[in-house]
């Protein structure tokens, strides 16, 4: 469900998520990257 919801985010919201991601610790960033690869 979350992945489908993620796909429908606007590009501006995705940009914001990416900015937040860059501020996260490296281990969390790796988990985020793994999730992004599935989308």
PDB file of C-alpha atoms in Angstrom:
ATOM      1  CA  UNK A   1       0.000   0.000   0.000  1.00  0.00           C
ATOM      2  CA  UNK A   2       2.754   2.426   0.952  1.00  0.00           C
ATOM      3  CA  UNK A   3       4.652   1.747  -2.261  1.00  0.00           C
ATOM      4  CA  UNK A   4       1.586   2.470  -4.416  1.00  0.00           C
ATOM      5  CA  UNK A   5       0.991   5.654  -2.438  1.00  0.00           C
ATOM      6  CA  UNK A   6       4.643   6.595  -2.908  1.00  0.00           C
ATOM      7  CA  UNK A   7       4.346   6.234  -6.684  1.00  0.00           C
ATOM      8  CA  UNK A   8       1.544   8.807  -6.768  1.00  0.00           C
ATOM      9  CA  UNK A   9       3.463  11.491  -4.860  1.00  0.00           C
ATOM     10  CA  UNK A  10       4.042  14.709  -6.750  1.00  0.00           C
ATOM     11  CA  UNK A  11       7.579  15.460  -7.929  1.00  0.00           C
ATOM     12  CA  UNK A  12       7.817  18.301  -5.399  1.00  0.00           C
ATOM     13  CA  UNK A  13       6.967  15.912  -2.561  1.00  0.00           C
ATOM     14  CA  UNK A  14       9.517  13.407  -3.850  1.00  0.00           C
ATOM     15  CA  UNK A  15      12.150  16.161  -3.939  1.00  0.00           C
ATOM     16  CA  UNK A  16      11.342  17.003  -0.329  1.00  0.00           C
ATOM     17  CA  UNK A  17      11.655  13.341   0.655  1.00  0.00           C
ATOM     18  CA  UNK A  18      15.035  13.185  -1.071  1.00  0.00           C
ATOM     19  CA  UNK A  19      16.225  16.292   0.801  1.00  0.00           C
ATOM     20  CA  UNK A  20      15.110  14.731   4.083  1.00  0.00           C
ATOM     21  CA  UNK A  21      16.845  11.493   3.096  1.00  0.00           C
ATOM     22  CA  UNK A  22      20.153  13.295   2.601  1.00  0.00           C
ATOM     23  CA  UNK A  23      19.940  14.517   6.199  1.00  0.00           C
ATOM     24  CA  UNK A  24      19.464  11.009   7.623  1.00  0.00           C
ATOM     25  CA  UNK A  25      22.205   8.823   9.116  1.00  0.00           C
ATOM     26  CA  UNK A  26      23.952   6.552   6.627  1.00  0.00           C
ATOM     27  CA  UNK A  27      22.299   3.322   7.804  1.00  0.00           C
ATOM     28  CA  UNK A  28      18.822   4.800   7.414  1.00  0.00           C
ATOM     29  CA  UNK A  29      19.792   6.211   4.030  1.00  0.00           C
ATOM     30  CA  UNK A  30      20.778   2.721   2.879  1.00  0.00           C
ATOM     31  CA  UNK A  31      17.368   1.369   3.929  1.00  0.00           C
ATOM     32  CA  UNK A  32      15.694   4.225   2.039  1.00  0.00           C
ATOM     33  CA  UNK A  33      17.766   3.466  -1.053  1.00  0.00           C
ATOM     34  CA  UNK A  34      16.762  -0.202  -0.844  1.00  0.00           C
ATOM     35  CA  UNK A  35      13.100   0.839  -0.723  1.00  0.00           C
ATOM     36  CA  UNK A  36      13.554   3.270  -3.607  1.00  0.00           C
ATOM     37  CA  UNK A  37      15.037   0.483  -5.719  1.00  0.00           C
ATOM     38  CA  UNK A  38      11.826  -1.527  -5.292  1.00  0.00           C
ATOM     39  CA  UNK A  39       9.604   1.293  -6.532  1.00  0.00           C
TER      40      UNK A  39
END
